[in-house]
Short mmCIF file of C-alpha atoms and ligand atoms in Angstrom, two decimals:
data_model
loop_
_atom_site.label_atom_id
_atom_site.label_comp_id
_atom_site.label_asym_id
_atom_site.label_seq_id
_atom_site.Cartn_x
_atom_site.Cartn_y
_atom_site.Cartn_z
CA MET A 718 -0.10 -0.06 0.10
CA LYS A 719 1.25 3.33 -0.80
CA SER A 720 2.18 5.63 2.12
CA ARG A 721 1.18 8.85 0.62
CA LEU A 722 -2.53 9.23 0.40
CA ARG A 723 -4.90 12.00 -0.30
CA VAL A 724 -7.00 13.32 2.61
CA PRO A 725 -10.14 11.78 1.23
CA GLU A 726 -8.52 8.47 0.87
CA LEU A 727 -7.30 8.63 4.49
CA VAL A 728 -10.71 9.19 5.77
CA ALA A 729 -11.38 5.91 7.50
CA ALA A 730 -14.52 4.20 8.04
CA ASP A 731 -12.63 1.41 9.92
CA PRO A 732 -10.45 2.23 12.94
CA ARG A 733 -8.04 -0.40 12.09
CA HIS A 734 -7.25 1.43 8.77
CA ALA A 735 -6.73 4.57 10.84
CA ARG A 736 -4.29 2.91 13.15
CA SER A 737 -2.32 1.36 10.31
CA ALA A 738 -2.12 4.78 8.30
CA ALA A 739 -0.98 6.52 11.63
CA ASP A 740 1.65 3.65 11.99
CA ARG A 741 2.96 3.99 8.54
CA TYR A 742 3.50 7.65 8.83
CA ARG A 743 5.12 7.05 12.30
CA GLU A 744 7.58 4.82 10.79
CA ARG A 745 8.54 7.25 7.94
CA ILE A 746 8.99 9.87 10.71
CA ARG A 747 11.37 7.22 12.59
CA VAL A 748 13.25 6.62 9.40
CA HIS A 749 13.65 10.22 7.79
CA ASN A 750 13.22 12.62 10.72
CA PRO A 751 16.79 12.30 11.93
CA ARG A 752 18.06 13.87 8.73
CA LEU A 753 15.43 16.50 8.77
CA ASN A 754 14.90 17.52 12.36
CA ALA A 755 11.35 18.39 11.34
CA PHE A 756 9.83 17.32 14.68
CA ILE A 757 10.43 18.79 17.92
CA THR A 758 8.08 16.14 19.80
CA GLN A 759 6.89 12.85 18.49
CA VAL A 760 3.56 11.58 19.75
CA ASP A 761 2.56 8.08 20.14
CA PRO A 762 -0.78 8.32 18.27
CA GLU A 763 -4.02 7.99 20.20
CA VAL A 764 -6.52 6.72 17.74
CA PRO A 765 -9.95 8.15 18.40
CA PRO A 766 -13.02 6.16 17.39
CA ALA A 767 -13.50 6.69 13.65
CA ALA A 768 -16.13 9.39 13.65
CA GLY A 769 -15.95 12.72 12.16
CA PRO A 770 -15.10 14.18 8.87
CA LEU A 771 -11.30 13.71 9.35
CA ALA A 772 -11.40 10.49 10.95
CA GLY A 773 -8.14 8.62 10.53
CA VAL A 774 -5.95 11.54 9.15
CA PRO A 775 -2.65 11.79 10.69
CA ILE A 776 -1.63 15.33 11.41
CA ALA A 777 1.24 17.24 12.84
CA HIS A 778 0.82 20.48 14.51
CA LYS A 779 3.31 23.34 14.46
CA ASP A 780 4.73 23.66 18.03
CA ILE A 781 2.96 26.99 18.45
CA PHE A 782 -0.39 25.53 19.09
CA VAL A 783 -0.64 24.37 22.64
CA THR A 784 -1.56 20.67 23.23
CA ARG A 785 -3.03 19.43 26.56
CA GLY A 786 -0.43 17.13 28.34
CA ILE A 787 2.19 17.53 25.39
CA ARG A 788 5.17 19.57 25.58
CA THR A 789 4.68 22.97 23.59
CA THR A 790 7.99 24.87 23.08
CA CYS A 791 7.35 27.42 20.30
CA GLY A 792 10.66 26.64 19.11
CA SER A 793 12.21 28.51 22.24
CA ARG A 794 14.53 27.39 25.35
CA MET A 795 11.95 29.75 27.20
CA LEU A 796 9.35 27.09 26.84
CA ALA A 797 11.44 23.85 26.79
CA ASP A 798 9.63 22.35 29.61
CA PHE A 799 6.07 23.85 29.13
CA ILE A 800 3.28 21.22 29.29
CA PRO A 801 -0.04 23.20 28.57
CA PRO A 802 -3.03 22.36 30.55
CA TYR A 803 -5.58 22.78 27.60
CA ASP A 804 -5.76 22.50 23.84
CA ALA A 805 -5.67 25.30 21.23
CA THR A 806 -9.05 25.55 19.52
CA VAL A 807 -7.51 24.33 16.30
CA VAL A 808 -6.13 21.36 18.09
CA GLU A 809 -9.36 20.64 19.84
CA ARG A 810 -11.57 20.94 16.66
CA LEU A 811 -9.21 18.80 14.52
CA ALA A 812 -9.12 16.21 17.11
CA ARG A 813 -12.94 16.27 17.36
CA ALA A 814 -13.00 15.84 13.71
CA GLY A 815 -11.02 12.82 13.96
CA CYS A 816 -7.49 13.76 13.18
CA ILE A 817 -4.60 11.70 14.64
CA LEU A 818 -1.82 13.79 16.20
CA VAL A 819 1.67 12.39 15.42
CA GLY A 820 3.81 15.18 16.56
CA LYS A 821 4.67 18.92 17.02
CA THR A 822 6.85 20.33 14.30
CA ASN A 823 10.04 22.44 14.47
CA MET A 824 9.82 26.14 14.04
CA ASP A 825 11.56 29.50 14.17
CA GLU A 826 11.73 30.63 17.60
CA PHE A 827 8.13 32.37 18.46
CA ALA A 828 7.65 32.14 14.67
CA MET A 829 10.30 34.81 14.03
CA GLY A 830 12.35 33.92 11.08
CA SER A 831 12.38 32.82 7.47
CA SER A 832 14.68 29.83 7.54
CA ASN A 833 13.97 27.81 10.71
CA GLU A 834 17.49 28.65 11.83
CA THR A 835 16.34 30.66 14.90
CA SER A 836 14.78 27.43 16.58
CA ALA A 837 16.48 26.53 19.96
CA PHE A 838 15.94 22.98 18.74
CA GLY A 839 18.43 23.18 15.66
CA PRO A 840 17.58 24.17 12.12
CA VAL A 841 15.18 21.89 9.83
CA ARG A 842 16.62 20.68 6.61
CA ASN A 843 15.08 20.96 3.15
CA PRO A 844 14.25 17.50 1.87
CA TRP A 845 15.14 18.68 -1.62
CA ASP A 846 18.55 19.56 -0.47
CA PRO A 847 19.73 18.90 3.09
CA GLU A 848 22.31 21.70 2.75
CA ARG A 849 19.49 24.22 2.29
CA VAL A 850 16.83 25.81 4.52
CA PRO A 851 13.28 24.71 4.40
CA GLY A 852 11.86 28.36 5.07
CA GLY A 853 10.18 29.37 8.02
CA SER A 854 8.87 29.96 10.31
CA SER A 855 6.65 26.76 9.78
CA GLY A 856 9.69 25.04 8.31
CA GLY A 857 9.17 21.82 10.24
CA SER A 858 5.62 21.39 8.98
CA ALA A 859 6.71 22.09 5.34
CA ALA A 860 9.46 19.93 5.41
CA ALA A 861 7.36 16.95 7.15
CA VAL A 862 4.83 17.21 4.30
CA ALA A 863 7.22 17.57 1.60
CA ALA A 864 8.99 14.38 2.80
CA GLY A 865 5.80 12.38 3.26
CA LEU A 866 6.21 12.03 7.05
CA VAL A 867 2.74 13.24 7.47
CA PRO A 868 -0.02 14.10 4.99
CA VAL A 869 -1.09 17.57 6.55
CA ALA A 870 0.11 19.82 9.13
CA THR A 871 -0.77 23.13 10.67
CA GLY A 872 1.21 26.22 10.26
CA THR A 873 0.82 29.95 11.15
CA ASP A 874 1.57 32.89 9.00
CA THR A 875 2.24 36.53 10.43
CA GLY A 876 4.25 37.70 7.40
CA GLY A 877 4.63 34.73 5.09
CA SER A 878 5.47 31.64 7.62
CA ILE A 879 2.87 29.36 5.79
CA ARG A 880 3.52 30.41 2.19
CA GLN A 881 7.22 31.02 2.09
CA PRO A 882 8.25 27.59 3.50
CA ALA A 883 5.40 25.83 1.38
CA ALA A 884 7.16 27.29 -1.68
CA LEU A 885 10.73 26.38 -0.65
CA CYS A 886 9.75 22.78 0.14
CA GLY A 887 7.25 22.33 -2.85
CA VAL A 888 4.09 21.74 -1.04
CA THR A 889 0.71 23.67 -0.88
CA GLY A 890 0.48 26.30 1.86
CA PHE A 891 -2.90 28.10 2.75
CA LYS A 892 -3.08 31.29 4.79
CA PRO A 893 -6.82 32.13 5.57
CA SER A 894 -8.35 35.75 6.24
CA TYR A 895 -7.51 37.31 9.41
CA GLY A 896 -10.18 36.12 11.79
CA ARG A 897 -11.20 33.08 9.89
CA VAL A 898 -9.49 30.60 12.37
CA SER A 899 -9.22 30.88 16.04
CA ARG A 900 -6.08 32.24 17.70
CA PHE A 901 -7.16 30.64 20.98
CA GLY A 902 -4.17 28.56 22.10
CA MET A 903 -2.01 29.70 19.57
CA ILE A 904 0.98 31.25 21.07
CA ALA A 905 0.98 35.24 20.07
CA PHE A 906 3.72 36.70 18.12
CA ALA A 907 1.98 39.78 16.38
CA SER A 908 -1.65 39.29 17.28
CA SER A 909 -2.96 41.83 14.55
CA MET A 910 -1.48 39.40 11.76
CA ASP A 911 -1.04 36.06 13.18
CA GLN A 912 -3.25 33.43 11.55
CA ALA A 913 -3.42 29.67 11.50
CA GLY A 914 -3.58 27.63 8.41
CA VAL A 915 -2.63 24.32 6.61
CA LEU A 916 0.26 22.86 4.67
CA ALA A 917 -0.32 19.90 2.63
CA ARG A 918 0.50 18.42 -0.64
CA SER A 919 -2.74 19.60 -2.47
CA ALA A 920 -5.37 22.42 -2.44
CA GLU A 921 -7.85 19.36 -1.95
CA ASP A 922 -6.16 18.17 1.18
CA VAL A 923 -5.98 21.76 2.45
CA ALA A 924 -9.63 22.32 1.87
CA TRP A 925 -10.66 19.20 3.92
CA VAL A 926 -8.60 20.17 6.97
CA LEU A 927 -9.39 24.00 6.77
CA ARG A 928 -13.03 23.08 6.83
CA GLY A 929 -12.39 21.12 10.12
CA MET A 930 -10.71 23.86 11.94
CA ALA A 931 -12.24 27.20 10.65
CA GLY A 932 -15.01 29.11 12.21
CA HIS A 933 -15.96 31.50 15.02
CA ASP A 934 -14.65 30.98 18.48
CA PRO A 935 -16.23 32.83 21.31
CA ARG A 936 -12.61 32.45 23.16
CA ASP A 937 -11.05 34.57 20.53
CA SER A 938 -12.67 37.97 20.25
CA THR A 939 -10.79 38.49 16.83
CA SER A 940 -12.34 35.45 15.31
CA VAL A 941 -15.09 36.46 13.00
CA ASP A 942 -18.75 35.16 13.33
CA ARG A 943 -19.73 34.07 9.72
CA PRO A 944 -20.42 30.72 8.52
CA VAL A 945 -17.61 28.54 7.03
CA PRO A 946 -18.27 27.89 3.54
CA ASP A 947 -17.82 24.38 1.95
CA TYR A 948 -14.13 24.60 0.71
CA VAL A 949 -14.28 21.14 -0.48
CA ALA A 950 -17.24 21.91 -2.73
CA ALA A 951 -15.37 24.90 -3.89
CA LEU A 952 -12.55 22.77 -5.42
CA THR A 953 -14.60 21.88 -8.50
CA ARG A 954 -15.71 25.45 -9.64
CA GLY A 955 -12.81 25.91 -11.92
CA ILE A 956 -10.83 28.97 -13.10
CA ARG A 957 -12.92 29.81 -16.21
CA GLY A 958 -14.07 33.55 -16.11
CA LEU A 959 -11.79 34.57 -13.10
CA ARG A 960 -10.13 37.89 -13.60
CA ILE A 961 -6.51 37.43 -12.23
CA GLY A 962 -4.32 40.54 -11.53
CA ILE A 963 -0.52 40.12 -12.05
CA VAL A 964 1.12 41.96 -9.28
CA ARG A 965 3.63 43.86 -11.32
CA ASN A 966 5.68 45.05 -8.19
CA PHE A 967 6.47 41.50 -7.57
CA PHE A 968 8.55 41.09 -10.66
CA ASP A 969 11.14 43.53 -9.40
CA ASP A 970 15.00 43.40 -9.26
CA GLY A 971 15.26 41.05 -6.43
CA LEU A 972 13.27 38.26 -8.35
CA TRP A 973 15.44 35.60 -10.04
CA PRO A 974 15.05 35.43 -13.64
CA THR A 975 14.67 31.49 -13.53
CA VAL A 976 11.93 31.88 -10.65
CA ALA A 977 10.12 34.58 -12.86
CA ASP A 978 10.08 32.16 -15.97
CA ARG A 979 8.48 29.30 -13.80
CA ILE A 980 5.90 31.96 -12.66
CA GLN A 981 5.16 33.14 -16.21
CA ALA A 982 4.62 29.48 -17.17
CA ALA A 983 2.26 28.93 -14.32
CA LEU A 984 0.48 31.99 -15.37
CA ALA A 985 0.03 30.63 -18.74
CA VAL A 986 -1.75 27.49 -17.37
CA LEU A 987 -4.06 29.76 -15.56
CA GLU A 988 -4.74 31.60 -18.84
CA ALA A 989 -5.17 28.38 -20.68
CA ALA A 990 -7.64 27.31 -18.19
CA GLY A 991 -10.02 30.41 -18.93
CA ALA A 992 -8.70 33.01 -16.57
CA ARG A 993 -8.44 36.57 -17.79
CA LEU A 994 -5.05 38.06 -17.05
CA THR A 995 -4.40 41.86 -16.38
CA ASP A 996 -1.68 43.68 -14.82
CA VAL A 997 -1.99 45.42 -11.36
CA THR A 998 0.43 47.68 -9.53
CA LEU A 999 0.02 48.28 -5.66
CA PRO A 1000 1.78 51.49 -5.26
CA ASN A 1001 2.49 51.39 -1.53
CA LEU A 1002 3.60 47.77 -1.45
CA SER A 1003 7.31 48.48 -1.38
CA LEU A 1004 6.89 49.77 2.08
CA SER A 1005 5.31 46.57 3.51
CA VAL A 1006 8.66 45.25 4.78
CA PRO A 1007 9.74 48.36 6.69
CA VAL A 1008 6.20 48.79 8.12
CA TYR A 1009 6.07 45.16 9.12
CA TYR A 1010 9.34 45.56 10.93
CA VAL A 1011 8.05 48.32 13.03
CA LEU A 1012 4.58 46.64 13.76
CA ALA A 1013 5.57 43.15 14.21
CA PRO A 1014 8.31 43.79 16.85
CA ALA A 1015 6.08 46.36 18.66
CA GLU A 1016 3.42 43.64 18.99
CA CYS A 1017 5.76 41.12 20.07
CA SER A 1018 7.46 43.11 22.67
CA SER A 1019 4.17 43.35 24.24
CA ASN A 1020 3.10 39.69 23.75
CA LEU A 1021 6.40 38.37 24.99
CA ALA A 1022 6.41 40.42 28.34
CA ARG A 1023 4.59 37.52 30.06
CA TYR A 1024 7.84 35.42 29.85
CA ASP A 1025 9.45 36.77 32.86
CA GLY A 1026 10.31 33.48 34.96
CA VAL A 1027 7.65 34.16 37.22
CA ARG A 1028 4.32 33.95 35.30
CA PHE A 1029 5.72 31.94 32.34
CA GLY A 1030 8.77 30.42 30.98
CA HIS A 1031 12.36 29.55 32.00
CA ARG A 1032 13.50 30.82 35.36
CA ALA A 1033 17.26 31.53 35.89
CA ASP A 1034 19.10 29.86 38.99
CA ARG A 1035 19.70 31.68 41.97
CA PRO A 1036 18.80 35.31 41.29
CA GLU A 1037 20.13 38.11 43.39
CA ASP A 1038 16.96 40.13 43.18
CA LEU A 1039 13.97 40.56 41.21
CA PHE A 1040 15.74 42.54 38.45
CA ASP A 1041 18.30 39.95 38.13
CA LEU A 1042 15.52 37.33 37.94
CA TYR A 1043 13.96 39.24 35.04
CA CYS A 1044 17.04 39.98 33.26
CA ARG A 1045 18.79 36.62 33.20
CA SER A 1046 15.57 34.60 32.71
CA ARG A 1047 14.73 36.54 29.56
CA SER A 1048 18.45 36.66 28.36
CA GLU A 1049 18.86 32.83 29.06
CA GLY A 1050 15.21 31.91 27.54
CA PHE A 1051 15.10 34.00 24.46
CA GLY A 1052 17.47 33.71 21.37
CA GLU A 1053 19.18 36.50 19.47
CA GLU A 1054 16.44 37.14 16.85
CA VAL A 1055 13.63 37.37 19.64
CA GLN A 1056 15.69 39.72 21.66
CA ARG A 1057 16.48 41.87 18.61
CA ARG A 1058 12.45 42.26 18.00
CA ILE A 1059 11.81 42.98 21.49
CA LEU A 1060 14.39 45.66 21.59
CA ILE A 1061 13.14 47.16 18.31
CA GLY A 1062 9.64 46.76 19.53
CA THR A 1063 10.13 48.30 22.87
CA TYR A 1064 11.96 51.18 21.17
CA VAL A 1065 9.22 52.02 18.66
CA LEU A 1066 6.54 52.04 21.25
CA SER A 1067 8.63 54.17 23.71
CA HIS A 1068 7.45 57.68 24.62
CA GLY A 1069 8.94 60.24 21.97
CA TYR A 1070 9.22 57.44 19.21
CA TYR A 1071 5.68 56.19 19.18
CA ASP A 1072 4.38 58.72 16.63
CA ALA A 1073 7.38 58.73 14.50
CA TYR A 1074 7.35 54.98 14.13
CA TYR A 1075 4.39 53.11 15.32
CA LEU A 1076 1.69 55.53 14.45
CA LYS A 1077 3.15 56.35 11.03
CA ALA A 1078 3.64 52.54 10.27
CA GLN A 1079 -0.15 51.91 11.32
CA ARG A 1080 -1.09 54.76 8.76
CA VAL A 1081 1.01 53.31 6.11
CA ARG A 1082 -0.61 49.86 6.79
CA ARG A 1083 -3.92 51.24 5.76
CA LEU A 1084 -2.31 52.55 2.57
CA ILE A 1085 -1.27 49.19 1.71
CA ARG A 1086 -4.55 47.51 2.65
CA ASN A 1087 -6.37 50.29 0.42
CA ASP A 1088 -4.22 49.42 -2.47
CA PHE A 1089 -5.32 45.60 -2.41
CA LEU A 1090 -8.90 46.72 -1.90
CA ARG A 1091 -8.77 49.04 -4.92
CA ALA A 1092 -7.19 46.20 -7.06
CA PHE A 1093 -9.95 43.96 -6.10
CA GLU A 1094 -12.53 46.20 -7.59
CA SER A 1095 -11.43 45.07 -11.13
CA VAL A 1096 -10.08 41.56 -10.52
CA ASP A 1097 -11.12 38.46 -8.39
CA LEU A 1098 -7.61 37.04 -7.45
CA LEU A 1099 -4.08 38.45 -7.53
CA ALA A 1100 -1.03 36.34 -8.46
CA GLY A 1101 2.51 36.60 -8.54
CA PRO A 1102 5.65 34.60 -7.05
CA THR A 1103 5.79 33.47 -3.32
CA THR A 1104 9.42 34.23 -2.87
CA PRO A 1105 12.34 35.88 -4.83
CA THR A 1106 14.43 32.84 -4.98
CA PRO A 1107 14.38 28.95 -4.26
CA ALA A 1108 15.64 27.57 -0.92
CA PHE A 1109 19.01 29.17 0.20
CA ARG A 1110 21.75 27.55 2.10
CA LEU A 1111 21.94 27.02 5.75
CA GLY A 1112 23.88 29.97 7.27
CA GLU A 1113 23.65 31.86 3.99
CA LYS A 1114 21.54 34.71 5.33
CA THR A 1115 22.15 34.38 9.27
CA ALA A 1116 24.65 37.12 9.66
CA ASP A 1117 22.46 39.91 8.04
CA PRO A 1118 18.88 40.30 9.29
CA LEU A 1119 17.80 42.58 6.46
CA THR A 1120 18.74 40.13 3.84
CA MET A 1121 16.68 37.56 5.68
CA TYR A 1122 13.67 39.89 6.02
CA LEU A 1123 13.57 40.52 2.36
CA ASN A 1124 12.94 36.84 1.61
CA ASP A 1125 9.34 37.70 2.78
CA ILE A 1126 8.98 40.68 0.37
CA TYR A 1127 6.11 39.25 -1.65
CA THR A 1128 4.16 37.60 1.27
CA ILE A 1129 4.15 40.36 4.18
CA GLY A 1130 1.73 42.90 2.35
CA VAL A 1131 -0.87 40.22 2.52
CA ASN A 1132 -0.77 40.22 6.36
CA LEU A 1133 -0.69 43.76 6.78
CA ALA A 1134 -3.91 43.81 4.84
CA GLY A 1135 -5.36 40.56 6.35
CA LEU A 1136 -6.12 38.78 3.27
CA PRO A 1137 -6.18 35.10 2.48
CA ALA A 1138 -3.47 33.80 0.21
CA LEU A 1139 -1.95 30.44 -0.66
CA SER A 1140 1.33 29.19 -2.41
CA VAL A 1141 1.28 26.14 -4.88
CA PRO A 1142 4.21 24.31 -6.26
CA ALA A 1143 4.94 25.75 -9.70
CA GLY A 1144 8.04 24.00 -10.75
CA LEU A 1145 11.75 23.50 -9.84
CA VAL A 1146 14.74 25.70 -10.39
CA ASP A 1147 18.14 23.90 -10.34
CA GLY A 1148 16.23 20.91 -8.67
CA LEU A 1149 14.53 23.21 -5.93
CA PRO A 1150 10.96 24.07 -5.66
CA VAL A 1151 9.32 27.43 -6.43
CA GLY A 1152 5.77 28.54 -5.55
CA LEU A 1153 2.99 30.46 -7.23
CA GLN A 1154 1.27 32.89 -4.72
CA LEU A 1155 -2.49 33.59 -5.15
CA ILE A 1156 -4.16 36.25 -3.08
CA GLY A 1157 -7.91 36.53 -2.55
CA ARG A 1158 -10.57 38.92 -1.38
CA ASP A 1159 -11.42 39.11 2.35
CA PHE A 1160 -12.97 35.92 3.37
CA ASP A 1161 -12.99 34.61 -0.23
CA GLU A 1162 -11.13 31.37 0.49
CA GLU A 1163 -13.38 29.58 -1.93
CA THR A 1164 -11.99 31.42 -5.16
CA LEU A 1165 -8.58 30.57 -3.85
CA PHE A 1166 -9.39 26.95 -3.65
CA ALA A 1167 -11.23 26.96 -7.07
CA ALA A 1168 -8.29 28.41 -8.75
CA ALA A 1169 -5.61 26.24 -7.04
CA ALA A 1170 -7.38 23.01 -7.46
CA ASP A 1171 -7.82 23.65 -11.18
CA PHE A 1172 -4.20 24.57 -11.48
CA GLN A 1173 -3.38 21.41 -9.86
CA ARG A 1174 -5.72 19.28 -12.16
CA ARG A 1175 -3.56 20.76 -15.06
CA THR A 1176 -0.01 20.33 -13.41
CA GLU A 1177 2.01 17.70 -11.56
CA TRP A 1178 4.46 19.94 -9.50
CA HIS A 1179 2.42 19.29 -6.26
CA ARG A 1180 2.92 15.60 -6.69
CA ALA A 1181 6.81 15.64 -7.02
CA GLU A 1182 8.74 14.02 -4.17
CA PRO A 1183 12.12 15.02 -3.10
CA PRO A 1184 14.94 12.53 -4.09
CA GLY A 1185 15.46 10.03 -1.37
CA PHE A 1186 12.07 10.68 0.06
CA GLU A 1187 9.86 8.90 -2.58
CA ASP A 1188 6.92 6.87 -1.77
CA VAL A 1189 8.05 3.45 -0.82
CA SER A 1190 5.91 1.33 1.40
CA GLY A 1191 6.59 1.41 5.09
N1 LIG B 2481 9.59 35.65 8.41
C1 LIG B 2481 8.87 36.70 8.90
C2 LIG B 2481 9.24 37.23 10.13
O1 LIG B 2481 10.22 36.60 10.59
C3 LIG B 2481 7.36 36.31 9.08
C4 LIG B 2481 7.30 35.30 10.21
C5 LIG B 2481 5.76 34.76 10.41
O2 LIG B 2481 5.12 34.78 9.40
N2 LIG B 2481 5.62 34.24 11.43
O3 LIG B 2481 8.68 37.85 11.15
#
């Protein structure tokens, strides 16, 4: 029996099949994970009785979602021993739908990073080339799906952390609209942008899982109370007649010509399928990276204040006084990138700089959102590359945070605007995957599913398997 099954194939009527599917994936994790480091914690699967729309589907959760009784680290030394007393809403809903938890995936510390190199548990390696990064911050989830260690995994996306690793690992990654999925129990980084989503091989698999986790949650006041459409039904709607705007700003100097070629070829597939392509410019988009690196650190400096060694997190040994306790607990618990963000965030929020940085950034954020809204007056979807380059080498960008930040140049604007977006595999450049990004209107996940599924009926890129991780039984 092949071990890489589609989610609808995995949905089991018989609990014995669920057990054997989970065991097959567990075996692949055992064999392949030592080379990839995609998991922080492996879980001996508890197979629930086969009921529910996702019964028998093995799943991995990014280690940012709290899991009752199972260590949840957020990729940080700060939470290295944290055993949560409750489940995140996403975890609870998917368990109730019948998913089988097989492990918690590695990630950049507190989801801050684009390469998984800020994890306190060591970097994840890209299954397509172990000398390269898988992207981040949901790099463990992306690598695990790409290598066939799990059929689906959750992720979170604050500035690109689902779409960018999905692109670099050759899987499908979906970031829903802000408010579509509950953030309750999802450890906060930048709360006005954080959103949970799904990484899987195909748009079809994503639709099945997102349908099981989306929807209003009274425990998250930013989750939106509107009905969850049937994403699975949307898969068959097709591309014909959709107006797709090509974001010209994305085809800038930083985009590798070889990546641009793959994206052009993908756009030609959309056109052949009956989409009408037009050019679109988003005038303020070039400001999205600087705006994000004011707002995200500001929010993180506030959210991470709770890790003081008293209320939460690692506690330093034998403190001399309270100041020493705070200072050493936080210096020992947080890595360099997280400390850098807290310092920047504290600075931009401080008296005298608040107006110049934080308030100004909020205003530009609104302009960026308005650019998107204007574009959506004449198109149904926006399209472009997910990243400017394929996966880079481990260590290649760690010395220069600004170069690292620029890897998210095409994804960050979407989070500032709160829109839904996805990345689908669109081919290989020098043997490494690249992703096509599609962006939708507020709460119009269905059109994204329709377009992505049609694209995947016409292409084979999402079925490509990294060398050495091909589907072999057992
Ligand atoms: N790479 C971006 C950052 O470092 C985005 C991370 C994310 O989406 N969580 O903040």
